[in-house]
PDB file of C-alpha atoms in Angstrom:
ATOM      1  CA  MET A   1     190.999  98.061 324.445  1.00 76.00           C
ATOM      2  CA  THR A   2     188.842  95.020 323.843  1.00 86.00           C
ATOM      3  CA  ASP A   3     190.772  92.192 322.234  1.00 92.00           C
ATOM      4  CA  PHE A   4     188.941  90.508 319.336  1.00 95.00           C
ATOM      5  CA  ALA A   5     189.957  87.034 318.225  1.00 94.00           C
ATOM      6  CA  VAL A   6     191.270  86.262 314.779  1.00 95.00           C
ATOM      7  CA  HIS A   7     189.446  82.941 314.484  1.00 95.00           C
ATOM      8  CA  SER A   8     190.740  79.864 312.741  1.00 94.00           C
ATOM      9  CA  ILE A   9     188.460  77.527 310.838  1.00 95.00           C
ATOM     10  CA  GLU A  10     188.740  75.092 313.742  1.00 95.00           C
ATOM     11  CA  ASP A  11     187.512  77.521 316.424  1.00 95.00           C
ATOM     12  CA  ALA A  12     184.990  79.471 314.335  1.00 93.00           C
ATOM     13  CA  GLY A  13     181.860  77.697 315.595  1.00 93.00           C
ATOM     14  CA  GLU A  14     178.860  78.612 313.443  1.00 96.00           C
ATOM     15  CA  SER A  15     181.125  80.599 311.120  1.00 96.00           C
ATOM     16  CA  LYS A  16     183.209  77.542 310.206  1.00 96.00           C
ATOM     17  CA  PRO A  17     181.470  76.883 306.848  1.00 96.00           C
ATOM     18  CA  LEU A  18     181.868  80.549 305.894  1.00 96.00           C
ATOM     19  CA  LEU A  19     185.581  80.548 306.711  1.00 96.00           C
ATOM     20  CA  GLU A  20     185.979  77.341 304.706  1.00 96.00           C
ATOM     21  CA  LYS A  21     184.431  79.177 301.727  1.00 95.00           C
ATOM     22  CA  SER A  22     186.831  82.074 302.285  1.00 94.00           C
ATOM     23  CA  LYS A  23     189.815  79.735 302.279  1.00 95.00           C
ATOM     24  CA  LYS A  24     188.590  78.083 299.082  1.00 95.00           C
ATOM     25  CA  ALA A  25     188.067  81.463 297.401  1.00 91.00           C
ATOM     26  CA  TYR A  26     191.336  83.125 298.462  1.00 91.00           C
ATOM     27  CA  GLY A  27     193.686  80.252 299.260  1.00 93.00           C
ATOM     28  CA  PHE A  28     193.836  81.502 302.862  1.00 95.00           C
ATOM     29  CA  VAL A  29     191.428  82.969 305.403  1.00 96.00           C
ATOM     30  CA  PRO A  30     191.824  86.762 305.338  1.00 97.00           C
ATOM     31  CA  ASN A  31     192.094  88.212 308.834  1.00 97.00           C
ATOM     32  CA  LEU A  32     189.037  90.362 308.134  1.00 98.00           C
ATOM     33  CA  HIS A  33     186.924  87.230 307.670  1.00 98.00           C
ATOM     34  CA  ALA A  34     188.568  85.569 310.667  1.00 97.00           C
ATOM     35  CA  VAL A  35     187.645  88.538 312.874  1.00 97.00           C
ATOM     36  CA  MET A  36     184.120  88.727 311.429  1.00 97.00           C
ATOM     37  CA  ALA A  37     183.678  85.040 312.338  1.00 97.00           C
ATOM     38  CA  GLU A  38     182.896  86.231 315.881  1.00 97.00           C
ATOM     39  CA  SER A  39     179.469  87.117 314.464  1.00 97.00           C
ATOM     40  CA  PRO A  40     178.164  84.635 311.905  1.00 97.00           C
ATOM     41  CA  ALA A  41     175.546  87.234 310.935  1.00 97.00           C
ATOM     42  CA  LEU A  42     178.229  89.833 310.165  1.00 98.00           C
ATOM     43  CA  LEU A  43     180.387  87.448 308.152  1.00 97.00           C
ATOM     44  CA  GLU A  44     177.397  86.181 306.180  1.00 97.00           C
ATOM     45  CA  ALA A  45     176.134  89.720 305.562  1.00 98.00           C
ATOM     46  CA  TYR A  46     179.562  90.836 304.383  1.00 97.00           C
ATOM     47  CA  ARG A  47     180.040  87.862 302.058  1.00 96.00           C
ATOM     48  CA  THR A  48     176.493  88.215 300.685  1.00 97.00           C
ATOM     49  CA  VAL A  49     176.729  91.947 300.004  1.00 97.00           C
ATOM     50  CA  ALA A  50     180.191  91.472 298.444  1.00 97.00           C
ATOM     51  CA  GLU A  51     178.827  88.770 296.143  1.00 96.00           C
ATOM     52  CA  ILE A  52     175.856  90.938 295.167  1.00 98.00           C
ATOM     53  CA  PHE A  53     178.147  93.915 294.503  1.00 98.00           C
ATOM     54  CA  ASP A  54     180.476  91.779 292.362  1.00 96.00           C
ATOM     55  CA  ASN A  55     177.830  89.817 290.456  1.00 96.00           C
ATOM     56  CA  LYS A  56     174.566  91.755 290.353  1.00 97.00           C
ATOM     57  CA  THR A  57     175.699  95.273 289.457  1.00 97.00           C
ATOM     58  CA  ASN A  58     176.576  96.282 285.915  1.00 94.00           C
ATOM     59  CA  LEU A  59     179.880  97.797 287.055  1.00 98.00           C
ATOM     60  CA  SER A  60     183.259  96.664 285.764  1.00 97.00           C
ATOM     61  CA  PRO A  61     185.891  95.378 288.195  1.00 97.00           C
ATOM     62  CA  THR A  62     187.671  98.738 287.928  1.00 98.00           C
ATOM     63  CA  GLU A  63     184.475 100.650 288.672  1.00 98.00           C
ATOM     64  CA  ARG A  64     183.685  98.439 291.685  1.00 98.00           C
ATOM     65  CA  GLN A  65     187.186  99.002 293.038  1.00 98.00           C
ATOM     66  CA  ILE A  66     186.812 102.762 292.576  1.00 98.00           C
ATOM     67  CA  ILE A  67     183.741 102.689 294.813  1.00 98.00           C
ATOM     68  CA  ALA A  68     185.384 100.379 297.351  1.00 98.00           C
ATOM     69  CA  MET A  69     188.667 102.265 297.528  1.00 98.00           C
ATOM     70  CA  THR A  70     186.995 105.667 297.741  1.00 98.00           C
ATOM     71  CA  ASN A  71     185.051 104.475 300.773  1.00 97.00           C
ATOM     72  CA  ASN A  72     188.103 102.746 302.270  1.00 98.00           C
ATOM     73  CA  ARG A  73     190.139 105.952 302.026  1.00 97.00           C
ATOM     74  CA  LEU A  74     187.423 108.253 303.327  1.00 97.00           C
ATOM     75  CA  ASN A  75     186.705 105.866 306.207  1.00 96.00           C
ATOM     76  CA  GLY A  76     190.435 105.615 306.980  1.00 96.00           C
ATOM     77  CA  CYS A  77     190.486 101.820 306.746  1.00 97.00           C
ATOM     78  CA  THR A  78     194.147 100.851 306.569  1.00 97.00           C
ATOM     79  CA  TYR A  79     193.341  97.129 306.269  1.00 97.00           C
ATOM     80  CA  CYS A  80     190.971  97.527 303.311  1.00 97.00           C
ATOM     81  CA  MET A  81     193.213 100.043 301.540  1.00 98.00           C
ATOM     82  CA  ALA A  82     196.039  97.493 301.533  1.00 97.00           C
ATOM     83  CA  ALA A  83     193.772  94.551 300.666  1.00 97.00           C
ATOM     84  CA  HIS A  84     191.999  96.303 297.799  1.00 97.00           C
ATOM     85  CA  THR A  85     195.279  97.650 296.432  1.00 98.00           C
ATOM     86  CA  SER A  86     196.430  94.030 296.222  1.00 97.00           C
ATOM     87  CA  ILE A  87     193.125  93.023 294.602  1.00 96.00           C
ATOM     88  CA  MET A  88     193.453  95.802 292.010  1.00 97.00           C
ATOM     89  CA  GLN A  89     197.003  94.769 291.214  1.00 97.00           C
ATOM     90  CA  GLY A  90     195.765  91.200 290.694  1.00 95.00           C
ATOM     91  CA  LEU A  91     193.100  92.541 288.320  1.00 96.00           C
ATOM     92  CA  ASN A  92     195.784  94.489 286.386  1.00 96.00           C
ATOM     93  CA  ILE A  93     194.033  97.809 286.983  1.00 97.00           C
ATOM     94  CA  ASP A  94     196.109 100.731 285.711  1.00 95.00           C
ATOM     95  CA  GLU A  95     198.678 101.863 288.262  1.00 96.00           C
ATOM     96  CA  ASP A  96     197.651 105.508 287.818  1.00 96.00           C
ATOM     97  CA  VAL A  97     194.090 104.606 288.883  1.00 97.00           C
ATOM     98  CA  ILE A  98     195.418 102.743 291.925  1.00 97.00           C
ATOM     99  CA  THR A  99     197.629 105.690 292.897  1.00 97.00           C
ATOM    100  CA  SER A 100     194.756 108.158 292.492  1.00 97.00           C
ATOM    101  CA  LEU A 101     192.513 106.040 294.706  1.00 97.00           C
ATOM    102  CA  ARG A 102     195.171 105.602 297.375  1.00 97.00           C
ATOM    103  CA  GLU A 103     195.905 109.333 297.426  1.00 96.00           C
ATOM    104  CA  GLY A 104     192.387 110.667 296.825  1.00 95.00           C
ATOM    105  CA  THR A 105     193.459 112.564 293.726  1.00 96.00           C
ATOM    106  CA  PRO A 106     191.585 112.826 290.410  1.00 98.00           C
ATOM    107  CA  ILE A 107     191.605 109.894 287.987  1.00 98.00           C
ATOM    108  CA  ALA A 108     192.681 110.904 284.458  1.00 97.00           C
ATOM    109  CA  ASP A 109     189.749 109.132 282.765  1.00 97.00           C
ATOM    110  CA  PRO A 110     186.804 111.576 283.062  1.00 98.00           C
ATOM    111  CA  LYS A 111     184.115 108.879 283.316  1.00 98.00           C
ATOM    112  CA  LEU A 112     185.966 106.997 286.055  1.00 98.00           C
ATOM    113  CA  GLU A 113     186.662 110.293 287.817  1.00 98.00           C
ATOM    114  CA  ALA A 114     182.937 111.104 287.787  1.00 98.00           C
ATOM    115  CA  LEU A 115     182.275 107.777 289.493  1.00 98.00           C
ATOM    116  CA  ARG A 116     184.995 108.429 292.098  1.00 98.00           C
ATOM    117  CA  VAL A 117     183.583 111.878 292.824  1.00 98.00           C
ATOM    118  CA  TYR A 118     180.035 110.551 293.123  1.00 98.00           C
ATOM    119  CA  ALA A 119     181.129 107.728 295.469  1.00 98.00           C
ATOM    120  CA  GLU A 120     182.917 110.367 297.550  1.00 97.00           C
ATOM    121  CA  LYS A 121     179.805 112.578 297.650  1.00 98.00           C
ATOM    122  CA  VAL A 122     177.630 109.641 298.783  1.00 98.00           C
ATOM    123  CA  ASN A 123     180.082 108.809 301.578  1.00 97.00           C
ATOM    124  CA  LEU A 124     180.719 112.349 302.780  1.00 97.00           C
ATOM    125  CA  SER A 125     177.039 113.334 302.687  1.00 96.00           C
ATOM    126  CA  ARG A 126     176.039 110.104 304.480  1.00 95.00           C
ATOM    127  CA  GLY A 127     173.747 109.267 301.581  1.00 94.00           C
ATOM    128  CA  TRP A 128     172.461 112.761 300.858  1.00 97.00           C
ATOM    129  CA  PRO A 129     174.141 113.675 297.541  1.00 97.00           C
ATOM    130  CA  ASP A 130     172.879 116.812 295.857  1.00 97.00           C
ATOM    131  CA  GLU A 131     170.797 116.527 292.705  1.00 97.00           C
ATOM    132  CA  SER A 132     173.739 118.086 290.867  1.00 98.00           C
ATOM    133  CA  ASP A 133     175.935 115.179 292.048  1.00 97.00           C
ATOM    134  CA  VAL A 134     173.486 112.656 290.579  1.00 98.00           C
ATOM    135  CA  GLU A 135     173.220 114.663 287.356  1.00 98.00           C
ATOM    136  CA  ALA A 136     177.023 114.808 287.006  1.00 98.00           C
ATOM    137  CA  LEU A 137     177.232 111.016 287.302  1.00 98.00           C
ATOM    138  CA  LEU A 138     174.495 110.547 284.699  1.00 98.00           C
ATOM    139  CA  ALA A 139     176.102 113.123 282.381  1.00 98.00           C
ATOM    140  CA  ALA A 140     179.358 111.131 282.530  1.00 98.00           C
ATOM    141  CA  GLY A 141     177.577 108.166 280.958  1.00 98.00           C
ATOM    142  CA  TYR A 142     176.412 106.208 283.981  1.00 98.00           C
ATOM    143  CA  THR A 143     172.819 105.128 284.596  1.00 98.00           C
ATOM    144  CA  LYS A 144     170.240 105.515 287.320  1.00 98.00           C
ATOM    145  CA  GLN A 145     171.127 101.954 288.303  1.00 98.00           C
ATOM    146  CA  THR A 146     174.685 103.120 288.982  1.00 98.00           C
ATOM    147  CA  VAL A 147     173.338 105.788 291.335  1.00 98.00           C
ATOM    148  CA  PHE A 148     172.033 102.962 293.533  1.00 98.00           C
ATOM    149  CA  ASP A 149     174.847 100.475 292.874  1.00 98.00           C
ATOM    150  CA  VAL A 150     177.206 102.995 294.495  1.00 98.00           C
ATOM    151  CA  ILE A 151     175.062 102.669 297.620  1.00 98.00           C
ATOM    152  CA  VAL A 152     175.470  98.872 297.508  1.00 98.00           C
ATOM    153  CA  GLY A 153     179.250  99.321 297.333  1.00 98.00           C
ATOM    154  CA  THR A 154     179.171 101.840 300.163  1.00 98.00           C
ATOM    155  CA  ALA A 155     177.174  99.432 302.362  1.00 97.00           C
ATOM    156  CA  TYR A 156     179.652  96.658 301.567  1.00 97.00           C
ATOM    157  CA  LYS A 157     182.540  98.836 302.698  1.00 98.00           C
ATOM    158  CA  VAL A 158     180.768 100.029 305.863  1.00 97.00           C
ATOM    159  CA  LEU A 159     180.613  96.389 306.987  1.00 98.00           C
ATOM    160  CA  SER A 160     184.340  95.814 306.523  1.00 98.00           C
ATOM    161  CA  ASN A 161     185.693  99.279 307.356  1.00 97.00           C
ATOM    162  CA  TYR A 162     183.765  99.547 310.612  1.00 97.00           C
ATOM    163  CA  THR A 163     184.704  95.992 311.617  1.00 97.00           C
ATOM    164  CA  ASN A 164     188.369  96.800 311.075  1.00 96.00           C
ATOM    165  CA  HIS A 165     188.086  99.996 313.096  1.00 96.00           C
ATOM    166  CA  VAL A 166     186.488  98.260 316.071  1.00 96.00           C
ATOM    167  CA  ALA A 167     188.641  95.118 315.984  1.00 97.00           C
ATOM    168  CA  GLN A 168     191.909  96.679 314.775  1.00 96.00           C
ATOM    169  CA  THR A 169     192.235  93.759 312.371  1.00 97.00           C
ATOM    170  CA  PRO A 170     195.871  92.809 311.794  1.00 96.00           C
ATOM    171  CA  LEU A 171     197.021  93.121 308.205  1.00 96.00           C
ATOM    172  CA  ASP A 172     197.610  89.819 306.388  1.00 95.00           C
ATOM    173  CA  LYS A 173     201.090  89.087 305.026  1.00 96.00           C
ATOM    174  CA  ALA A 174     199.532  88.884 301.555  1.00 94.00           C
ATOM    175  CA  PHE A 175     198.623  92.594 301.732  1.00 96.00           C
ATOM    176  CA  ALA A 176     201.600  93.929 303.718  1.00 94.00           C
ATOM    177  CA  LYS A 177     203.464  95.247 300.669  1.00 96.00           C
ATOM    178  CA  ASN A 178     200.558  97.648 300.070  1.00 95.00           C
ATOM    179  CA  GLN A 179     200.303  99.022 303.590  1.00 95.00           C
ATOM    180  CA  TRP A 180     198.605 102.417 303.700  1.00 96.00           C
ATOM    181  CA  SER A 181     198.253 105.186 306.244  1.00 90.00           C
ATOM    182  CA  ALA A 182     195.892 108.147 306.114  1.00 82.00           C
ATOM    183  CA  ASP A 183     198.593 110.207 307.819  1.00 77.00           C
ATOM    184  CA  ALA A 184     200.975 109.679 304.907  1.00 60.00           C
ATOM    185  CA  GLN A 185     198.552 110.955 302.236  1.00 55.00           C
ATOM    186  CA  PRO A 186     198.791 114.350 300.545  1.00 50.00           C
ATOM    187  CA  ALA A 187     196.245 116.949 301.618  1.00 47.00           C
ATOM    188  CA  ASN A 188     193.408 117.483 299.136  1.00 46.00           C
TER     189      ASN A 188
END
């Protein structure tokens, strides 16, 4: 197995300014960012797409986390499942929503559930949802913009999920209490 470095700010080379921004934003450098620092292009792409997803879509924090967590679970990303669980807890997202996303079970709120299902369809179909999937999302009260904003969120998670798969990114202490395993989840 190839060993990938978890870079510090001091040894990050061209990625140093990006890791400094991460530390300022989070109070520490998440291991995901420290691993991504191997490729300044990857770290910049990830940070840029994350910022666009957070600030340029019309989705609420809960809705953005539904898209992120659905992709994290389907992609089997243990690091991102733990990290985003911690993020959702910090945002005071309802515990039943968090549990549903961690387990891949329906969310009680029908509109949020429609978003979860659509995000799942986009992921599982590799971007080929059926017209009926799009219509179900629109019927739930979302817009055509949301149809595409789900793709932005999916792209954001591909960058982090795939990085974590390849690098086997170690989980940060800050996220350890929310450790997750695909093997421990109930069958759908």
